[in-house]
Short mmCIF file of C-alpha atoms and ligand atoms in Angstrom, two decimals:
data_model
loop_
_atom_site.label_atom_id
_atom_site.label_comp_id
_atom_site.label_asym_id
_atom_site.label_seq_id
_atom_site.Cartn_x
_atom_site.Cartn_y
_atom_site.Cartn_z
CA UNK A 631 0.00 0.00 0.00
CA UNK A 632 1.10 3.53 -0.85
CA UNK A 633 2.62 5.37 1.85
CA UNK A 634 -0.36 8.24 3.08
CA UNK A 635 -0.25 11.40 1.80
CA UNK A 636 -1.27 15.15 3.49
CA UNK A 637 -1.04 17.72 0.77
CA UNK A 638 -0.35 21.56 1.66
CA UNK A 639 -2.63 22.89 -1.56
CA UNK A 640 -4.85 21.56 -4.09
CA UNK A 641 -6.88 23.46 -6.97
CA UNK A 642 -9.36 20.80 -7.51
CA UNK A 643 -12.00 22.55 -6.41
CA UNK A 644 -11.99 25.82 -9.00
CA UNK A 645 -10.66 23.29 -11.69
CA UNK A 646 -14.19 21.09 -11.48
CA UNK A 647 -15.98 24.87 -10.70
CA UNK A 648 -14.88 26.63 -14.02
CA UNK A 649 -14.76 23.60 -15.94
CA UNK A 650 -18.61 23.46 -14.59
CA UNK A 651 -18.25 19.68 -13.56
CA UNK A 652 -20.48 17.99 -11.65
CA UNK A 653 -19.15 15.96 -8.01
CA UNK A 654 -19.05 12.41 -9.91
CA UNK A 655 -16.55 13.39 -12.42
CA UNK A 656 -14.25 13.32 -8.92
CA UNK A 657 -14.94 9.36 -8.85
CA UNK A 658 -13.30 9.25 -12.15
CA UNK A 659 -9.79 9.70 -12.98
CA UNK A 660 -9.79 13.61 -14.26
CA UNK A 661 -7.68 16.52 -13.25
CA UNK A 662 -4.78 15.62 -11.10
CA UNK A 663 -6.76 15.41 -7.53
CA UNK A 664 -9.61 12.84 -8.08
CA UNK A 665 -10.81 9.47 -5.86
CA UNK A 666 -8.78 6.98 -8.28
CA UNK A 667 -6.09 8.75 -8.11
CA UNK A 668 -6.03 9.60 -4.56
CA UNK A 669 -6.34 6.05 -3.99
CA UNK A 670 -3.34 4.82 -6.11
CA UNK A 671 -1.03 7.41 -4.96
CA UNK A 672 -1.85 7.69 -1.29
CA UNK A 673 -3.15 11.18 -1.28
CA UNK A 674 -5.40 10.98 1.71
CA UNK A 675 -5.83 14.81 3.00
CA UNK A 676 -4.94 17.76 2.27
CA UNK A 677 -6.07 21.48 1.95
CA UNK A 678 -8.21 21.96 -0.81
CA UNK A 679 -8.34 25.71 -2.04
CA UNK A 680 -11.73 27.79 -3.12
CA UNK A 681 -10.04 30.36 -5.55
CA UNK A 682 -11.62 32.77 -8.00
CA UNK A 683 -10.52 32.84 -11.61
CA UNK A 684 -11.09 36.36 -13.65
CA UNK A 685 -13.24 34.83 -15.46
CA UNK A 686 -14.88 31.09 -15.71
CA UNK A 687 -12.97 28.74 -17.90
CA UNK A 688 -11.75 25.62 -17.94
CA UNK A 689 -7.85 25.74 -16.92
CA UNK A 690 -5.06 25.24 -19.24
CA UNK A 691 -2.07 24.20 -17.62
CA UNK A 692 -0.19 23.30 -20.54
CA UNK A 693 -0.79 26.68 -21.27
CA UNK A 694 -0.24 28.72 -18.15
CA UNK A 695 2.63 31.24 -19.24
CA UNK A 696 4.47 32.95 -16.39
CA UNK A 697 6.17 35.13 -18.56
CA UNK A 698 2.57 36.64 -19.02
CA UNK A 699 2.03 37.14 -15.59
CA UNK A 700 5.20 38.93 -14.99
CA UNK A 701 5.70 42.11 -13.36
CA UNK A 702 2.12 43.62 -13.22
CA UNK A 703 -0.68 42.07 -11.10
CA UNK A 704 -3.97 41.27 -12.59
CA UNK A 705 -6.83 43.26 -12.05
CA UNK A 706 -8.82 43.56 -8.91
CA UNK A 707 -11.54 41.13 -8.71
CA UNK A 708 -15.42 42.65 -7.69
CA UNK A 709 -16.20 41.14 -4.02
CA UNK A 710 -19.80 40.17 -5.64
CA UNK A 711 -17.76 38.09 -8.63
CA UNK A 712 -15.59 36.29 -6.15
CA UNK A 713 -18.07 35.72 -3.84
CA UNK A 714 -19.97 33.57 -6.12
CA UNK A 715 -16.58 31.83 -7.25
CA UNK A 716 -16.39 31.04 -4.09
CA UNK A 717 -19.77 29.72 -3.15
CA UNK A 718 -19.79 27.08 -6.03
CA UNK A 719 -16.97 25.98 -4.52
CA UNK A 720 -17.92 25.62 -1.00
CA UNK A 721 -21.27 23.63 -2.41
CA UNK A 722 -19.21 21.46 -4.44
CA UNK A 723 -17.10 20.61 -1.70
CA UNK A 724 -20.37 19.62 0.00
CA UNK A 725 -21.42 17.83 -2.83
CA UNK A 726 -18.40 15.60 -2.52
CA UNK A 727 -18.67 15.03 1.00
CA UNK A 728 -22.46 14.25 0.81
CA UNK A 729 -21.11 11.34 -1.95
CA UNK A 730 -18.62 9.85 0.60
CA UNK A 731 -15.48 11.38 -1.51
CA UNK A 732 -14.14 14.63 1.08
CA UNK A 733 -14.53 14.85 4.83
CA UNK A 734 -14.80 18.09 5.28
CA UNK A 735 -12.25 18.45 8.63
CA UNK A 736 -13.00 21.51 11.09
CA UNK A 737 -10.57 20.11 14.00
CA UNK A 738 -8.46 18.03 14.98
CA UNK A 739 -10.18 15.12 16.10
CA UNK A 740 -12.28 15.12 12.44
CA UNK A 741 -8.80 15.30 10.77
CA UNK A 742 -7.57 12.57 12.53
CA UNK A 743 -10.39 10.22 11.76
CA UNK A 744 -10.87 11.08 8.54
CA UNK A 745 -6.91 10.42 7.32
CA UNK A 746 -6.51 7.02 5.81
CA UNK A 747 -10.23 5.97 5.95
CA UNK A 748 -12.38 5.79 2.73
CA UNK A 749 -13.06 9.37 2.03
CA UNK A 750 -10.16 12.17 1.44
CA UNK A 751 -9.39 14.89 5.10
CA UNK A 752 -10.14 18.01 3.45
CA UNK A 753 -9.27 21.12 4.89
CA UNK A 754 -11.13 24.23 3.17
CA UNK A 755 -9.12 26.78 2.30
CA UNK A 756 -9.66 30.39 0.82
CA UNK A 757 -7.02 31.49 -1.71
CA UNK A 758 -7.40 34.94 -2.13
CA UNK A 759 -10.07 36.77 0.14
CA UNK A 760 -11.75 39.24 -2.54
CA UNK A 761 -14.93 37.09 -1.53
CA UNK A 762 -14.53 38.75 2.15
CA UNK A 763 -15.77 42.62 2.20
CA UNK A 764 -14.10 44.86 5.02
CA UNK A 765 -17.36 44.23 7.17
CA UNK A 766 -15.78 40.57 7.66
CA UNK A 767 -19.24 39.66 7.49
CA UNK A 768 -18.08 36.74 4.55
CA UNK A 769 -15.63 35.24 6.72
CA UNK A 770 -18.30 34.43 9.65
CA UNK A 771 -20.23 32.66 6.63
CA UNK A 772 -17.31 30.34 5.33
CA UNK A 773 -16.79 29.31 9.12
CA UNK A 774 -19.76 28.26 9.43
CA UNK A 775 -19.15 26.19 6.15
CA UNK A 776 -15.80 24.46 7.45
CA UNK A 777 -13.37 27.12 6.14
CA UNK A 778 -9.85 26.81 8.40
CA UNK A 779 -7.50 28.06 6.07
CA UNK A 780 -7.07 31.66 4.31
CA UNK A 781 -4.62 33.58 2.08
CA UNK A 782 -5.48 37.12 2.39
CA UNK A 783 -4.53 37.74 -0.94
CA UNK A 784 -3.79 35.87 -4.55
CA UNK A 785 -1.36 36.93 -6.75
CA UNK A 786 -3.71 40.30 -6.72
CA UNK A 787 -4.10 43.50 -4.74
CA UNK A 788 -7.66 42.90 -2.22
CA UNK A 789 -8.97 45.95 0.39
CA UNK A 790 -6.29 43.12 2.65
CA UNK A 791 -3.14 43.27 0.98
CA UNK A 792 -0.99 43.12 -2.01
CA UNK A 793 0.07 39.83 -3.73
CA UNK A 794 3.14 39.30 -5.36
CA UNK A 795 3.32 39.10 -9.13
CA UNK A 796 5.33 36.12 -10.84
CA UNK A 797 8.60 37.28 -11.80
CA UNK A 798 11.89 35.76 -12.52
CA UNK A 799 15.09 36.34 -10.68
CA UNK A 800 13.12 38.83 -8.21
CA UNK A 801 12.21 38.22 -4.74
CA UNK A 802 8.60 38.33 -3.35
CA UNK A 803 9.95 42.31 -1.76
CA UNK A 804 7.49 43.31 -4.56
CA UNK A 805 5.57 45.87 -3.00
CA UNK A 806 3.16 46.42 0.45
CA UNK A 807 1.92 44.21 2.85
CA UNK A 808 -1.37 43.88 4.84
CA UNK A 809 -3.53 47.06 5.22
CA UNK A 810 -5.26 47.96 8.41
CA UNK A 811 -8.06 46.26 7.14
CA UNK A 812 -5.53 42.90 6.20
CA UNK A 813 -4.59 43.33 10.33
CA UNK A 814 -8.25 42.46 11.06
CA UNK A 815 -8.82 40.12 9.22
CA UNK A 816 -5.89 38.03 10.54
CA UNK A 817 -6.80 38.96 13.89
CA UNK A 818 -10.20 37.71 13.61
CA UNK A 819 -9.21 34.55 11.89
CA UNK A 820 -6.55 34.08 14.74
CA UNK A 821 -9.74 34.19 16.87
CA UNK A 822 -12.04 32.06 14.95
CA UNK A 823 -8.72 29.34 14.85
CA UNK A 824 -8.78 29.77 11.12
CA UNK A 825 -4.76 29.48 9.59
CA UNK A 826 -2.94 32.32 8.03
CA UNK A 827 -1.57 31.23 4.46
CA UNK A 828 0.99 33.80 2.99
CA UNK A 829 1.97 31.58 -0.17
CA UNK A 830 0.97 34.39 -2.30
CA UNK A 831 1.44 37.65 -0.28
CA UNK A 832 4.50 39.89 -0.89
CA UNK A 833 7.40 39.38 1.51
CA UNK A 834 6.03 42.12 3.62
CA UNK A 835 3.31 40.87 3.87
CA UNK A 836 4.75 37.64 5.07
CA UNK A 837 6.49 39.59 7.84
CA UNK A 838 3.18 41.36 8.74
CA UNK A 839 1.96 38.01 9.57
CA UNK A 840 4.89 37.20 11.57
CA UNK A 841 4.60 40.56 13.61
CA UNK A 842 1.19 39.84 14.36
CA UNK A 843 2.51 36.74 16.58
CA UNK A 844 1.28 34.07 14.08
CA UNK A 845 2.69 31.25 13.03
CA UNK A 846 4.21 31.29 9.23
CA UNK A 847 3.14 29.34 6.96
CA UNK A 848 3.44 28.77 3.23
CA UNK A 849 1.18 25.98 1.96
CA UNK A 850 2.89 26.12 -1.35
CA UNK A 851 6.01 27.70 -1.78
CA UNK A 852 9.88 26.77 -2.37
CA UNK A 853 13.23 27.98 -1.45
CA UNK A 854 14.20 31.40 -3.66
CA UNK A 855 18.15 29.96 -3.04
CA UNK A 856 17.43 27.20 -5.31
CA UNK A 857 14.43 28.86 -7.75
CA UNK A 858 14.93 32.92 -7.82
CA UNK A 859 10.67 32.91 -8.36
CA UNK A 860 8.77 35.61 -6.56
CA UNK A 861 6.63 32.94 -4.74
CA UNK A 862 10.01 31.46 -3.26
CA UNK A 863 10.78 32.30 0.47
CA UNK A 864 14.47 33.66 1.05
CA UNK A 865 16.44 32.21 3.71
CA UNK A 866 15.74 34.30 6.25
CA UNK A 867 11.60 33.68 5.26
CA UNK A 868 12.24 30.04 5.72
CA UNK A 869 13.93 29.80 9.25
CA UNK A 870 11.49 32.47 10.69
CA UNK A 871 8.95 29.46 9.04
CA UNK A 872 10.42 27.13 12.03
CA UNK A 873 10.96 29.81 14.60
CA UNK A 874 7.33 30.53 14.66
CA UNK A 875 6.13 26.57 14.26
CA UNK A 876 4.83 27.37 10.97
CA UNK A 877 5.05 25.01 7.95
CA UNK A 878 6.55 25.24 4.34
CA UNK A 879 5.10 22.79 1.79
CA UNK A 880 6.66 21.88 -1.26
CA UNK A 881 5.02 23.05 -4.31
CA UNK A 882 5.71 20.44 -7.53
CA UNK A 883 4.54 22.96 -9.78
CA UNK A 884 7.35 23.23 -12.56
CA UNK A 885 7.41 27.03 -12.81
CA UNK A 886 8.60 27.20 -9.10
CA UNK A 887 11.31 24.12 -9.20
CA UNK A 888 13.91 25.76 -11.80
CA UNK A 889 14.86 27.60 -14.62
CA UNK A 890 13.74 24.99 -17.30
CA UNK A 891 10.15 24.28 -15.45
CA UNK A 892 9.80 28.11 -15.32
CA UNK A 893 10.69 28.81 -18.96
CA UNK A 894 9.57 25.03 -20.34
CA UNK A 895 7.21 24.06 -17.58
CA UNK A 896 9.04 20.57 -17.53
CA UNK A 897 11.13 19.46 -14.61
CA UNK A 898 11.60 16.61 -12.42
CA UNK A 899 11.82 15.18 -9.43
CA UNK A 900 15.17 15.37 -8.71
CA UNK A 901 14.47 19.64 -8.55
CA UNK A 902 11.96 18.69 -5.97
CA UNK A 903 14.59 17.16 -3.58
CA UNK A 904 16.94 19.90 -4.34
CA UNK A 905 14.21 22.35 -2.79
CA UNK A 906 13.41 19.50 0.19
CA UNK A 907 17.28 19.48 1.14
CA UNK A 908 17.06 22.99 1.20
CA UNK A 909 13.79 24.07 2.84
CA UNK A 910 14.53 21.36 5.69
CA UNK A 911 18.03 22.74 6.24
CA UNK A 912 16.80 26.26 6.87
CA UNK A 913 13.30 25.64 8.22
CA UNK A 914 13.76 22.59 9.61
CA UNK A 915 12.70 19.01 9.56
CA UNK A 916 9.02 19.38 11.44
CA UNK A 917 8.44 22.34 9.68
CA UNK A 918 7.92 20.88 6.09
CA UNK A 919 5.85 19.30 4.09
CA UNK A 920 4.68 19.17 0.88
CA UNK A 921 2.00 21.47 -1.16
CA UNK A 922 1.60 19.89 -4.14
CA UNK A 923 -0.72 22.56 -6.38
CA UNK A 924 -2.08 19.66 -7.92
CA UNK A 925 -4.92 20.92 -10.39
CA UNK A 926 -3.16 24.54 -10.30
CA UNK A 927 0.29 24.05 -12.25
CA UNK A 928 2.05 22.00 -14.71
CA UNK A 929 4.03 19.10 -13.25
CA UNK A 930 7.06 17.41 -13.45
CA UNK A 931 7.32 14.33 -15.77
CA UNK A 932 7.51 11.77 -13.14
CA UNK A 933 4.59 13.51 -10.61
CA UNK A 934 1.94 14.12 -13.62
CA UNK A 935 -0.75 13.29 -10.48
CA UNK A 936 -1.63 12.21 -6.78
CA UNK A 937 -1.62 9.04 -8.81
CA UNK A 938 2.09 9.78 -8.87
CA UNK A 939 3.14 10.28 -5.71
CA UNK A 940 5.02 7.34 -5.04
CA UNK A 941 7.38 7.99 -7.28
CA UNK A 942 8.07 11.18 -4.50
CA UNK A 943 8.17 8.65 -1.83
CA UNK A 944 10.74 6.25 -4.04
CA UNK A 945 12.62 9.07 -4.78
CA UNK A 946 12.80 10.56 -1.44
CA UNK A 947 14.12 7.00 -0.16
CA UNK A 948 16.96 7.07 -3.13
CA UNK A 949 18.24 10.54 -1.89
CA UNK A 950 18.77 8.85 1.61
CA UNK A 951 15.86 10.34 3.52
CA UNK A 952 15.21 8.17 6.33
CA UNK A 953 12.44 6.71 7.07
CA UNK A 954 10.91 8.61 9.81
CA UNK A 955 12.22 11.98 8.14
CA UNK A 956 9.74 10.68 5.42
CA UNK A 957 6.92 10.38 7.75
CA UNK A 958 6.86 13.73 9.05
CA UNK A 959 7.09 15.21 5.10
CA UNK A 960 4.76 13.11 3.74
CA UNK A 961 1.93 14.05 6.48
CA UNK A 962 3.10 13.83 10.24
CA UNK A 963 4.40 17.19 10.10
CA UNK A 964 1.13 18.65 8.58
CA UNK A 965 -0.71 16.72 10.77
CA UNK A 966 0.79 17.95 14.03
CA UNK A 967 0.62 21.39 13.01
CA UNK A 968 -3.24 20.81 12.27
CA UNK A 969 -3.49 19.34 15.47
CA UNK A 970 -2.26 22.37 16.92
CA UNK A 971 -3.81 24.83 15.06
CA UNK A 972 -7.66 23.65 14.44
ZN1 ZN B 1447 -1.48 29.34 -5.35
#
């Protein structure tokens, strides 16, 4: 049996919303999140992120372009736009549950039952909070719908905070953090026990969080030393990642392994270990795990799915990981923060 699998960040979700899919295409094997391929590759939790496109199409990985995205942000999304985004999401999510697929985990006692029974841990997350207006009033609603995880911002500016741009050979020091408005709503999510993701805010942001005495995490970002991407965390972004008992989680996504994923979107595995070696040296070992971005970016050739994963594991045990090491990236490490933090 496949060793078990808990995944930092997922896309299903908005892939099945814009591709307007119904909940049993998730029994079959389409996209790169799914029940058969959950099944074969040990992927049993993770979070799974509610995201709003600009507009409602079916994603095109193998034609996601960077280069596009460079340098400028996209436009500001309408609260009313996102908000419905957002809602379809949160239904189908539902959906899946109600048909045995997703349990939909809102502590840490759900979590731990649901991991490695029949039905995937799902942790709802919001990437991106444009559905959320400044009367917080949104947020109260998505609780209420299981919602325990929340990036302030995309790769977009919200009434919250700035996101950074992809770019490059630049760092994520692309421009402002959280407003006063960001401040409260991390404050009230600290209150509600609802987790702080920064994987897309700019590194100000990132240290915003950290002033606010949160932990830091980054459900899906790499190390900058290795991949000079704006979504990498420097050094000094990954230890304060471990000072603060936050997690990092790697994100397979070619365009933030290396320079041929970025310009090709094809890589490998072998980049992925590069960024484990390196994360774990600076973060340290409890403090990460992986965040796969499944259904969100192109993969490597050897990692196409959660069907895939395996092939992680196998390579993980090549490298010379131990085997207890491999535990806590593969899900103890997620896990125990979860624990913690629901
Ligand atoms: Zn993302």
């Amino acid at each position: 049996m496949a060793r078990l699998i808990f995944d930092g960040h997922n896309d299903a979700l908005g892939r099945m919303w814009a591709a307007r899919e119904t909940p049993d295409t998730f029994a079959r094997a389409q996209g790169h999140v799914n029940v058969p391929n959950a099944r074969a590759g040990g992927f049993a939790g993770g979070f799974f992120a509610m995201f709003a496109p600009s507009a409602r199409e079916p994603f095109d990985l193998d034609d996601f372009d960077p280069a596009l995205m460079t340098g400028a942000l996209p436009p500001d999304l309408p609260e009313d736009i996102a908000a419905l985004a957002i809602i379809g999401q949160a239904g189908l999510a539902h959906q899946l549950q109600a048909a045995g697929h997703l349990v939909i985990c809102t502590d840490a006692a759900s979590l731990d039952s649901a991991f490695g029974s029949s039905a995937i841990a799902c942790v709802l997350h919001l990437e991106g909070a444009e559905c959320i207006g400044p009367d917080l009033l949104a947020l109260d609603a998505l609780y209420a719908l299981g919602l325990r995880s929340l990036g302030p911002v995309w790769s977009r500016r919200t009434v919250f905070g700035e996101g950074v741009p992809f770019g490059w050979d630049r760092t994520g020091d692309t421009g402002p953090g959280l407003t006063e408005r960001g401040q409260a709503l991390i404050a009230r999510c600290r209150d509600l026990g609802v987790v702080i993701d920064t994987s897309h805010l700019t590194e100000k942001g990132f240290w915003d969080v950290g002033e606010a005495g949160l932990p830091l995490v980054a459900t899906h970002s790499n190390a900058h030393a290795i991949c000079p991407v704006t979504r990498n965390l420097t050094d000094a972004q990954l230890r304060a990642v471990g000072e603060t008992g936050g997690m990092v989680g790697l994100n397979f996504g070619t365009i933030f392994l290396d320079e041929a994923g970025w310009t090709t979107r094809r890589s490998t595995i072998d980049a992925c270990l590069r960024h484990l070696d390196h994360m774990i040296t600076h973060a340290g070992e409890d403090h990460v795990g992986f965040g796969s971005d499944f259904d969100g970016a192109p993969m490597p050739d050897a990692l196409q799915s959660a069907a895939d994963l395996p092939n992680l594991v196998t390579a993980m045990q090549t490298h010379g990981f131990g085997d207890a090491l491999i535990d806590k990236l593969c899900a103890g490490n997620w896990r125990a923060f979860l624990r913690n933090a629901l």
